[in-house]
mmCIF file of C-alpha atoms and ligand atoms in Angstrom:
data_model
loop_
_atom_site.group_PDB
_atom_site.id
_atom_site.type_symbol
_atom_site.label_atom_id
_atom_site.label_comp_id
_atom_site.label_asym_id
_atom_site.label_seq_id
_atom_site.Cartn_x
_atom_site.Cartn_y
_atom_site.Cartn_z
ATOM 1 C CA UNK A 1 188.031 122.225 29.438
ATOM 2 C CA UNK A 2 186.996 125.003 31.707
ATOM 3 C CA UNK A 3 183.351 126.577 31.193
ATOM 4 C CA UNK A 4 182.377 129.446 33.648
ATOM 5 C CA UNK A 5 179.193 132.433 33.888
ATOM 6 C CA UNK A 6 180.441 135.388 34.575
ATOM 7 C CA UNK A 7 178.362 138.778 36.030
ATOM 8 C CA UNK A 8 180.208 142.010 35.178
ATOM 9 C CA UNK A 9 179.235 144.764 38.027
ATOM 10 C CA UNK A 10 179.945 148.062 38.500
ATOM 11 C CA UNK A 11 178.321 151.836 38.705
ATOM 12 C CA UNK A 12 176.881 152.939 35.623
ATOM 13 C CA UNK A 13 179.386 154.078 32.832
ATOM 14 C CA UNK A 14 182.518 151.952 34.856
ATOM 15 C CA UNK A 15 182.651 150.741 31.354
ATOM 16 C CA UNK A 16 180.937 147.214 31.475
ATOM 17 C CA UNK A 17 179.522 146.975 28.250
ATOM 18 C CA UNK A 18 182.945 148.209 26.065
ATOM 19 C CA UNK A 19 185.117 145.518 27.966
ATOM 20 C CA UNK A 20 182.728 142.682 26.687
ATOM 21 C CA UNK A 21 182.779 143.872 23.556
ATOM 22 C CA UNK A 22 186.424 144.330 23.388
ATOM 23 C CA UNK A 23 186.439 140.733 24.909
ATOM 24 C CA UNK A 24 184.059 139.471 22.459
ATOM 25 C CA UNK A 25 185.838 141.302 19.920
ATOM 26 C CA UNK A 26 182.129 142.149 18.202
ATOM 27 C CA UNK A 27 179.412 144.814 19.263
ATOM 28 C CA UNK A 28 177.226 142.622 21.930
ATOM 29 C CA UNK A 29 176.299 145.444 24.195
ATOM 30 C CA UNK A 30 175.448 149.165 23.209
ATOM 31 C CA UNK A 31 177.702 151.513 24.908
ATOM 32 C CA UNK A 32 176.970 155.432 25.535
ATOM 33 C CA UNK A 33 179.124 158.621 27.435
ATOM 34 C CA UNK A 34 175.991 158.723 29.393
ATOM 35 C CA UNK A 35 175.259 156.923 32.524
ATOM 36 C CA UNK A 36 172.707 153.866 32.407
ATOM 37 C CA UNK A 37 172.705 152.947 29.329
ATOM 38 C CA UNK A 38 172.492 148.709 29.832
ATOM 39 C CA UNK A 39 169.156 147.625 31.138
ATOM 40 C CA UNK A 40 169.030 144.404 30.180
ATOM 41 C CA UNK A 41 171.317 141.098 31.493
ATOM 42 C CA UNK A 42 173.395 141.012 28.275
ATOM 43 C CA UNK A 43 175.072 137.809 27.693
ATOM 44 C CA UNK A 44 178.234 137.873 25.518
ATOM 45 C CA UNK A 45 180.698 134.405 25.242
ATOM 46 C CA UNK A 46 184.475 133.942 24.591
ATOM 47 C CA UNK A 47 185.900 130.517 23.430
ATOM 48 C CA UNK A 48 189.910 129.577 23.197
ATOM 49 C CA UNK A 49 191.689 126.756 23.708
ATOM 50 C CA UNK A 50 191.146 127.125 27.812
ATOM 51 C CA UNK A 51 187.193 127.137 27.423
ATOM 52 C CA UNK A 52 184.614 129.470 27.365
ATOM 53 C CA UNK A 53 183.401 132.276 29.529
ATOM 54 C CA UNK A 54 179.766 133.364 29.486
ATOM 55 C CA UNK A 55 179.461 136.802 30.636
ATOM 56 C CA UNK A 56 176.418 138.750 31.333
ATOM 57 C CA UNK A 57 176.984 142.536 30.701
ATOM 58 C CA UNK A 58 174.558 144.496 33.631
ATOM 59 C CA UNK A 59 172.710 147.405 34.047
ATOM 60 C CA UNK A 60 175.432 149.925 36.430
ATOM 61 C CA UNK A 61 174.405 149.504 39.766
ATOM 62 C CA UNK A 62 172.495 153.019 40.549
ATOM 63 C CA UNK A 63 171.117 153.860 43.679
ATOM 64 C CA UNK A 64 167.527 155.331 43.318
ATOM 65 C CA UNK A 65 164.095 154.924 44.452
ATOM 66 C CA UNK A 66 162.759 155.482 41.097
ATOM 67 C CA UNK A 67 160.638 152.368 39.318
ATOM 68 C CA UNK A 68 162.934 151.652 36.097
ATOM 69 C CA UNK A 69 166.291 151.746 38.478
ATOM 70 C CA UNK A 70 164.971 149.907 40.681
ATOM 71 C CA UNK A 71 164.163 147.155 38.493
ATOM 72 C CA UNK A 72 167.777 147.531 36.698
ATOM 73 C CA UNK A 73 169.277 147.063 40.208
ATOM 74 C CA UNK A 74 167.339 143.721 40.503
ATOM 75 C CA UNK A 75 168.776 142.453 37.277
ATOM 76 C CA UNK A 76 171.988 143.756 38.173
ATOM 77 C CA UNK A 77 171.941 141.620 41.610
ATOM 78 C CA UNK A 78 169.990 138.894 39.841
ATOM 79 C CA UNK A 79 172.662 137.756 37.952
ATOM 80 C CA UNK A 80 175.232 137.703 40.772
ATOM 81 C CA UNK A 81 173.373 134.179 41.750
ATOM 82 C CA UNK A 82 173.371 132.644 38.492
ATOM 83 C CA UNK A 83 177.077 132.982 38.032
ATOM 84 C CA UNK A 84 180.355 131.129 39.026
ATOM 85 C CA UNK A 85 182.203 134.294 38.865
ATOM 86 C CA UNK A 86 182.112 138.151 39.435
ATOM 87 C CA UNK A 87 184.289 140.862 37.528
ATOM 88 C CA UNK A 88 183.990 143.897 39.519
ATOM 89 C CA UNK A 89 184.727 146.907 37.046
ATOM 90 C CA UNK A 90 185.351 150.315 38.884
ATOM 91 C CA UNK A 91 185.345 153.517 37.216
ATOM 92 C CA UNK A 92 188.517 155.095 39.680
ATOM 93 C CA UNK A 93 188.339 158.651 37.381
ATOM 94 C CA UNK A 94 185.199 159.397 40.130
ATOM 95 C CA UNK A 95 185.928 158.948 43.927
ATOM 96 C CA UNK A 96 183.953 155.908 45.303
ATOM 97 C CA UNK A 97 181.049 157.294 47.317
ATOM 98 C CA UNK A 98 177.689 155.673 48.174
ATOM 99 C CA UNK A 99 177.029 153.538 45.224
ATOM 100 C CA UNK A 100 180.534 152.139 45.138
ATOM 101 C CA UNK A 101 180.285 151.287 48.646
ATOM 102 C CA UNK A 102 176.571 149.991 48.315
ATOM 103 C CA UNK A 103 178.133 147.255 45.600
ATOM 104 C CA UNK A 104 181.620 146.735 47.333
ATOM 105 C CA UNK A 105 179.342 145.468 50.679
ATOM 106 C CA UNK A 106 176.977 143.799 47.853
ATOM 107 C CA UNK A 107 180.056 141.549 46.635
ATOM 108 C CA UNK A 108 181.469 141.012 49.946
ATOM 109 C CA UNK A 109 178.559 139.561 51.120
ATOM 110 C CA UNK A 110 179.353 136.430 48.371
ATOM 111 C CA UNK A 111 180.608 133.194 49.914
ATOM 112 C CA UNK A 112 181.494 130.319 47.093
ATOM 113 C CA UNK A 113 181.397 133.219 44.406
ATOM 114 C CA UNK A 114 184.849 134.515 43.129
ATOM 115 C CA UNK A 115 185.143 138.174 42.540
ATOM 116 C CA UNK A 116 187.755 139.633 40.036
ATOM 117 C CA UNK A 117 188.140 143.573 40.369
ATOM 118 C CA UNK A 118 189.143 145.310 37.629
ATOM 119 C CA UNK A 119 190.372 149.171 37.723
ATOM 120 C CA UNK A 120 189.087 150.273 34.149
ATOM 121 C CA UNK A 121 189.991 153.823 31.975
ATOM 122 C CA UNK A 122 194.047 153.363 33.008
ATOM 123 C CA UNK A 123 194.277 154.931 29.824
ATOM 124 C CA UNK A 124 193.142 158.364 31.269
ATOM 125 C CA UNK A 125 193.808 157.286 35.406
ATOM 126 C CA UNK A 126 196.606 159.063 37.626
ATOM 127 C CA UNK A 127 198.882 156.539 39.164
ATOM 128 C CA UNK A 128 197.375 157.891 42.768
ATOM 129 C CA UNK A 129 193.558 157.425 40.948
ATOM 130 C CA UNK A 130 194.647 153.601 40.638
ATOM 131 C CA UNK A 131 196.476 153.009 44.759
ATOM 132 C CA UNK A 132 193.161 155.418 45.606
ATOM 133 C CA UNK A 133 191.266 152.515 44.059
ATOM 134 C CA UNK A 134 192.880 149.678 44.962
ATOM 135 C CA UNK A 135 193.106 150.872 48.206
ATOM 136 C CA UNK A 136 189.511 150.559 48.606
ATOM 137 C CA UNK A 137 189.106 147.033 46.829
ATOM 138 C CA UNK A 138 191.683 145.565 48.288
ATOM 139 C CA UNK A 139 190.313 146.770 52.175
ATOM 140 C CA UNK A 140 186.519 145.587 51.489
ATOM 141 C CA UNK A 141 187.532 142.644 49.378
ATOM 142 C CA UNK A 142 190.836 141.540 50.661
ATOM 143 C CA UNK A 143 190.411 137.670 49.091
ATOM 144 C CA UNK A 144 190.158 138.624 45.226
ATOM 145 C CA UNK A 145 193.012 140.098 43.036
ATOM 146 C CA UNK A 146 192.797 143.720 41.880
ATOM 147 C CA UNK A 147 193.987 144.372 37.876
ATOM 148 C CA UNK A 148 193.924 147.436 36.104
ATOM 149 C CA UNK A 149 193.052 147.851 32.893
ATOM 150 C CA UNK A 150 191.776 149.632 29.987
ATOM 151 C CA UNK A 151 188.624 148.154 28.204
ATOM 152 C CA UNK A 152 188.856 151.045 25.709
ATOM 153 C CA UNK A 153 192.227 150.360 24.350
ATOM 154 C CA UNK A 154 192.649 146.322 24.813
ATOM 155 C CA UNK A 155 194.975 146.847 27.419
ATOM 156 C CA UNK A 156 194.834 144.574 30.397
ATOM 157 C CA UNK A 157 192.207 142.491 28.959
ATOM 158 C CA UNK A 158 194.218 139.599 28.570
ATOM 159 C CA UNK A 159 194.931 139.613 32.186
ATOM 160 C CA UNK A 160 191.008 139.179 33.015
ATOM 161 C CA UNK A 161 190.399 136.515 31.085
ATOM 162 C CA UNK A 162 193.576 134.928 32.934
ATOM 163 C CA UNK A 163 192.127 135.784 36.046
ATOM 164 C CA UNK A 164 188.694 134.317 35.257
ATOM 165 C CA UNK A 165 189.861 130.954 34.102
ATOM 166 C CA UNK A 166 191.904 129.866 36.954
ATOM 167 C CA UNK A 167 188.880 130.162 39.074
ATOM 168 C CA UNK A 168 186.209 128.789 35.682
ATOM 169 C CA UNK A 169 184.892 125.497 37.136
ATOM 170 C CA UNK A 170 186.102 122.341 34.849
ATOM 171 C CA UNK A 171 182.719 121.669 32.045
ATOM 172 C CA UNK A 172 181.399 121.527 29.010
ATOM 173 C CA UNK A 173 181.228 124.292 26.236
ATOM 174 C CA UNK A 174 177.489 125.568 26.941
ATOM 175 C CA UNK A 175 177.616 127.205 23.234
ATOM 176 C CA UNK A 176 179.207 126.336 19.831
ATOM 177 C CA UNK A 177 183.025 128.276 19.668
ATOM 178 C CA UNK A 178 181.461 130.629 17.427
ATOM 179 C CA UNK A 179 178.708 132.249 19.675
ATOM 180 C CA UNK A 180 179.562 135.234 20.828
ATOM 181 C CA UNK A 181 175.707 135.938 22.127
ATOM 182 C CA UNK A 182 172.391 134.223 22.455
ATOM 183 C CA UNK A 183 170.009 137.610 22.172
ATOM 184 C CA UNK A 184 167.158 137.666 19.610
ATOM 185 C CA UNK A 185 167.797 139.883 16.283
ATOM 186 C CA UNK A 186 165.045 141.957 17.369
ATOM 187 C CA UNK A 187 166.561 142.697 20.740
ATOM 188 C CA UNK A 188 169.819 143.679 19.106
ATOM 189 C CA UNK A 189 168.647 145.667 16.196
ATOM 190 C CA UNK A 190 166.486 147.736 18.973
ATOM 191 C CA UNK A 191 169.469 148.288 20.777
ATOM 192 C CA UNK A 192 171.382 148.969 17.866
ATOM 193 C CA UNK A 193 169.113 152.227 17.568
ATOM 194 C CA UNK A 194 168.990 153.143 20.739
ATOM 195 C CA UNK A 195 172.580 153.747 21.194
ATOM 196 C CA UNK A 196 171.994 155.935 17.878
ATOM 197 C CA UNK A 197 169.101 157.841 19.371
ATOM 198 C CA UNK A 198 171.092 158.451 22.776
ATOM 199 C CA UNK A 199 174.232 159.453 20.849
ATOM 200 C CA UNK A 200 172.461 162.778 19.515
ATOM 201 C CA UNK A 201 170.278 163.940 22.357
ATOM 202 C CA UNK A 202 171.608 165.244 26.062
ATOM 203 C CA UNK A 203 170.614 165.742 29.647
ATOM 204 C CA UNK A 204 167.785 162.905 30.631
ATOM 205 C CA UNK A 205 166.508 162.353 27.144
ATOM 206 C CA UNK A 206 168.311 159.167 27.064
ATOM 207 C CA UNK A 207 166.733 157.719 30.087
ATOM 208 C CA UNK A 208 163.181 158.816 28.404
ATOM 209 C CA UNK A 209 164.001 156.518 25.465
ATOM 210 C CA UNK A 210 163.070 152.675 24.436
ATOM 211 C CA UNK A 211 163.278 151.160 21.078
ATOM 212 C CA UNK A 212 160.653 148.629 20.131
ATOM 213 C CA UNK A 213 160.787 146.760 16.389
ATOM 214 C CA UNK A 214 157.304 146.459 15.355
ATOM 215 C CA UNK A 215 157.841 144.288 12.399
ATOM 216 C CA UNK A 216 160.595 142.050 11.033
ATOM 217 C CA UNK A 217 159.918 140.694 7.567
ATOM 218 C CA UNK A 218 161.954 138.593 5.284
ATOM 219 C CA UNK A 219 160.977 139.157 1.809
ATOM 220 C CA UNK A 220 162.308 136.475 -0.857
ATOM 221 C CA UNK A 221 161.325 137.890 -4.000
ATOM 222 C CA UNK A 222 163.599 140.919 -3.404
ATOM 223 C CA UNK A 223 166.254 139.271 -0.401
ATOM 224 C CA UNK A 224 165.249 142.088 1.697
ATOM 225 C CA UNK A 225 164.436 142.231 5.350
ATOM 226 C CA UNK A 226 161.921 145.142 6.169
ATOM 227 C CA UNK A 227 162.380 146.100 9.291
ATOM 228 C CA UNK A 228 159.551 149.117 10.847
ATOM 229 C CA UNK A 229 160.804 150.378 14.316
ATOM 230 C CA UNK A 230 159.754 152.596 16.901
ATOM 231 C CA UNK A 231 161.648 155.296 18.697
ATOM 232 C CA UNK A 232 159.651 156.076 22.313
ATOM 233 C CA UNK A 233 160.081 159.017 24.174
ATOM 234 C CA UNK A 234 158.009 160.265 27.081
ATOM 235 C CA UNK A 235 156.917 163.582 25.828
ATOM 236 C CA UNK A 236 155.708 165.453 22.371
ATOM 237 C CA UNK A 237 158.964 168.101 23.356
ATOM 238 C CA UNK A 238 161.444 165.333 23.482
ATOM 239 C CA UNK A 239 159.891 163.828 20.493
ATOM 240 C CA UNK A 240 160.553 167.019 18.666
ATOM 241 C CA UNK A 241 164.182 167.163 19.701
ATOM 242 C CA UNK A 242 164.727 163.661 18.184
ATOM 243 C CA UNK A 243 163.360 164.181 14.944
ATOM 244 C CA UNK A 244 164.736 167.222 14.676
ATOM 245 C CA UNK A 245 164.726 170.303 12.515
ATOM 246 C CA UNK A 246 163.167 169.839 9.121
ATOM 247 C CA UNK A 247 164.142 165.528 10.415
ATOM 248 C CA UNK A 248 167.554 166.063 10.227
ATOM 249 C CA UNK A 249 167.616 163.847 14.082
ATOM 250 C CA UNK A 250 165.966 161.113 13.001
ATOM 251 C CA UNK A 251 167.662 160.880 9.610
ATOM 252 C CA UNK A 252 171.155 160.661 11.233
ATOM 253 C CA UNK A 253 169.518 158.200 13.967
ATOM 254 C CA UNK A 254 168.065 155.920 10.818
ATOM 255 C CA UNK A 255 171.820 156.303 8.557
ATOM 256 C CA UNK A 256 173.809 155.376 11.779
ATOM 257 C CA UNK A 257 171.439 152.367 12.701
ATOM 258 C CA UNK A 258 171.064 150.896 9.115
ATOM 259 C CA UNK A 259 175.241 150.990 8.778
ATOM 260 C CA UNK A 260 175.061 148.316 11.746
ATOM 261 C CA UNK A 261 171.719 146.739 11.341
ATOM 262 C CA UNK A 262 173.039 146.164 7.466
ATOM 263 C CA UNK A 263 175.850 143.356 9.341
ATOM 264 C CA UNK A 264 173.507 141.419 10.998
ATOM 265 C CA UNK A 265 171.666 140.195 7.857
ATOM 266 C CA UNK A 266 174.912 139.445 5.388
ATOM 267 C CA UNK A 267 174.168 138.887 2.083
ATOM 268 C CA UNK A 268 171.302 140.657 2.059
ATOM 269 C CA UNK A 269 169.253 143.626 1.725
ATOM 270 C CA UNK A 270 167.442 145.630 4.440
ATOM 271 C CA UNK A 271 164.407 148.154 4.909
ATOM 272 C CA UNK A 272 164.656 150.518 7.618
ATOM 273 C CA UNK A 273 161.542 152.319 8.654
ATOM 274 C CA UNK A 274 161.933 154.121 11.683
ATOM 275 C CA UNK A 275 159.198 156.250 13.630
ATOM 276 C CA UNK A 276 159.193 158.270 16.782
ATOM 277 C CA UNK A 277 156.729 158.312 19.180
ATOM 278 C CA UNK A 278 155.575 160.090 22.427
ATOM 279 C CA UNK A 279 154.191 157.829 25.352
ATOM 280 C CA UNK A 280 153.898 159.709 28.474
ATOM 281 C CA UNK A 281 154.983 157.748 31.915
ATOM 282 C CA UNK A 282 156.733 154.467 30.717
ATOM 283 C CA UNK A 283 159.210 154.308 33.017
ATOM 284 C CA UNK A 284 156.537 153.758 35.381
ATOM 285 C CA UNK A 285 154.519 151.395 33.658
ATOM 286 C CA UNK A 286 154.925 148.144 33.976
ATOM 287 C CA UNK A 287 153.681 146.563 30.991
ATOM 288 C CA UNK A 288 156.025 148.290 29.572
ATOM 289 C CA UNK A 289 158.611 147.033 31.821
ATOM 290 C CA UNK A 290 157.419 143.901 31.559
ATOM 291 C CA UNK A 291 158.141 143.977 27.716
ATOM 292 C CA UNK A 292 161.708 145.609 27.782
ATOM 293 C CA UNK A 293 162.966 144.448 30.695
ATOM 294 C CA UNK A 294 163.507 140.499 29.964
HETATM 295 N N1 LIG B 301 189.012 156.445 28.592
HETATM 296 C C1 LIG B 301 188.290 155.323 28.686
HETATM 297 N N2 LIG B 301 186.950 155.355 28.539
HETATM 298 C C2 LIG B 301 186.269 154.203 28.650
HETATM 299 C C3 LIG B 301 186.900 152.964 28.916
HETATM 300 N N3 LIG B 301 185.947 152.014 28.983
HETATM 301 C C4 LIG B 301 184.763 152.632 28.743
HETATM 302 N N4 LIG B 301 184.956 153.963 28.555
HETATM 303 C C5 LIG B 301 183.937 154.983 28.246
HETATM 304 O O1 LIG B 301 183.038 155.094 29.338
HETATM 305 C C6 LIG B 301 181.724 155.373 28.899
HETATM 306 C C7 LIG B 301 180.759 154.334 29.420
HETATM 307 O O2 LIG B 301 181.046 153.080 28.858
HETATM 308 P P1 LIG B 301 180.016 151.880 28.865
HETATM 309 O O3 LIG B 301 180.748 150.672 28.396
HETATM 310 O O4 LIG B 301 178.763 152.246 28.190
HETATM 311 O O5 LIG B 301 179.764 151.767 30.450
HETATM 312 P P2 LIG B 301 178.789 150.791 31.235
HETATM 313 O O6 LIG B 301 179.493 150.412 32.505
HETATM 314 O O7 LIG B 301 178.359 149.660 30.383
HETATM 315 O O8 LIG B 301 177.579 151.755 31.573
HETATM 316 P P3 LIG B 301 176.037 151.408 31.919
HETATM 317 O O9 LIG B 301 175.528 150.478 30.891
HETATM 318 O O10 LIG B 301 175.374 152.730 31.876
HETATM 319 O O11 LIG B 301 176.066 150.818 33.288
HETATM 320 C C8 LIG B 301 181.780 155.388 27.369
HETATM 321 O O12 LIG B 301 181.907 156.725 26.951
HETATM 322 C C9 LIG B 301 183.054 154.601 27.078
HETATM 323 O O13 LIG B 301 183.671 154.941 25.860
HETATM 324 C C10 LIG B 301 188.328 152.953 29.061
HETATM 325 O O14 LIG B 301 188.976 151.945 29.288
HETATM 326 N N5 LIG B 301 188.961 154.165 28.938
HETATM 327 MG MG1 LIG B 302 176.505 149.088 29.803
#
């Protein structure tokens, strides 16, 4: 039986988070179109007959000086020690650049750890996109294969988890063949509403957002979970642009969440209260940080 970690890397919006949930074949990690959307180390796990891979989804790798991306890069390179293996995704619909580079010398800098690159989006990729990209893997990383693949459409996937268990160390199963995540319900229903919230606003908004669940109650006389949740923003103007006109933003935010939230809690009924809030600088503070950032 083979049992391996496995850190999935790349720039922000490479596509980390939909290949482990294609992979995983469930919703573990919230996906947006917009950049930075991961910020925590996500763990998702797939069992067959081989053994099981436990894969931490990562915040993209994002060059900045600022305080929250700088703390997403550390979890980002934090998880690189704690695994046996490395799947390098690469976005090759942008040109490489800085922050490709900045990972790329990042990886090659890895001695006993195995790195897997992965070209993602071949679905929408030019067949001189994919030599462009290999091109570069294959010159700054000349020991580890290069697939292509898309994480979108299931194609190529197999081909991954191929790749990742002829190098998966011979073990135990760490988790039962069920598990396909260890993260608390609160985690995942905030999560779960984030992606919501980001899906309707634009520009930086997302980046100004966190979702913290205030209260999770299981109520037996009626089966009903009550959940009360709050939406954070940085300022009064963005919290008027999620609540939107006479609520109509929060009420789509609250339908879309309680679909999903609903799945988690089978068999039973749930209460969604959801609130939005303005408080100004968290991306800065790090109490706040702190908190979210596990
Ligand atoms: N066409 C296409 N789009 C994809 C594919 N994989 C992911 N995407 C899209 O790329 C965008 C980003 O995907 P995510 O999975 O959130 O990317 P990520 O790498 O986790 O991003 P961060 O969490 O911000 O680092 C979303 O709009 C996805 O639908 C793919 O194989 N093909
Ligand atoms: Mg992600």
């Amino acid at each position: 039986m083979k049992c391996a970690t496995v850190a999935i890397i790349g720039r922000p919006s490479a596509g980390k988070s939909t290949l482990l949930n294609t992979i995983c074949e469930m919703k573990v990690s919230i996906t947006a179109a917009t950049p930075q959307t991961t910020r925590n180390a996500i763990r998702g796990i797939y069992t067959d007959g081989r053994g099981q891979l436990i894969f931490t989804d990562t915040p993209g790798y994002h060059l900045s000086e600022q305080t929250l991306n700088k703390r997403l890069q550390d979890i980002a390179r934090g998880s690189l020690n704690d695994s046996d293996a490395v799947l390098y995704l690469i976005d090759a619909t942008r040109a490489p650049g800085q922050e490709e580079e900045a990972i790329a010398a990042m990886l090659a800098t890895l001695k006993k750890t195995p790195v897997i690159c992965c070209i993602n989006k071949s679905d929408i990729l030019s067949e001189a996109q994919i030599e462009t990209a290999r091109s570069f893997l294959v010159e700054r990383l000349p020991s580890s294969p290069v697939l292509v693949a898309s994480a979108k459409n299931d194609e190529g996937v197999d081909e991954i988890l191929i790749e990742l268990f002829k190098v998966a160390p011979e073990g135990d199963l760490l988790y039962g063949e069920d598990a396909y995540t260890d993260q608390p319900i609160e985690f995942r229903i905030s999560e779960i509403i984030r992606e919501k919230a980001i899906s309707i606003v634009t520009d930086e908004i997302p980046h100004a957002i966190y979702v913290e669940v205030a209260d999770l109650e299981y109520r037996e006389a009626d089966n009903t979970v009550w959940v009360r949740a709050f939406i954070i923003v940085e300022r009064e103007t963005q919290k008027g642009i999620i609540v939107g006109r006479g609520g109509e933003g929060i009420k789509k935010i609250r339908i879309a969440s309680f679909k999903e939230v609903k799945r988690l809690f089978p068999g039973r009924k749930v209460n969604l209260d959801l609130r939005v809030k303005a408080q100004p600088k968290w991306r800065t503070n790090s109490i706040v940080l702190d908190r979210i950032l596990r």
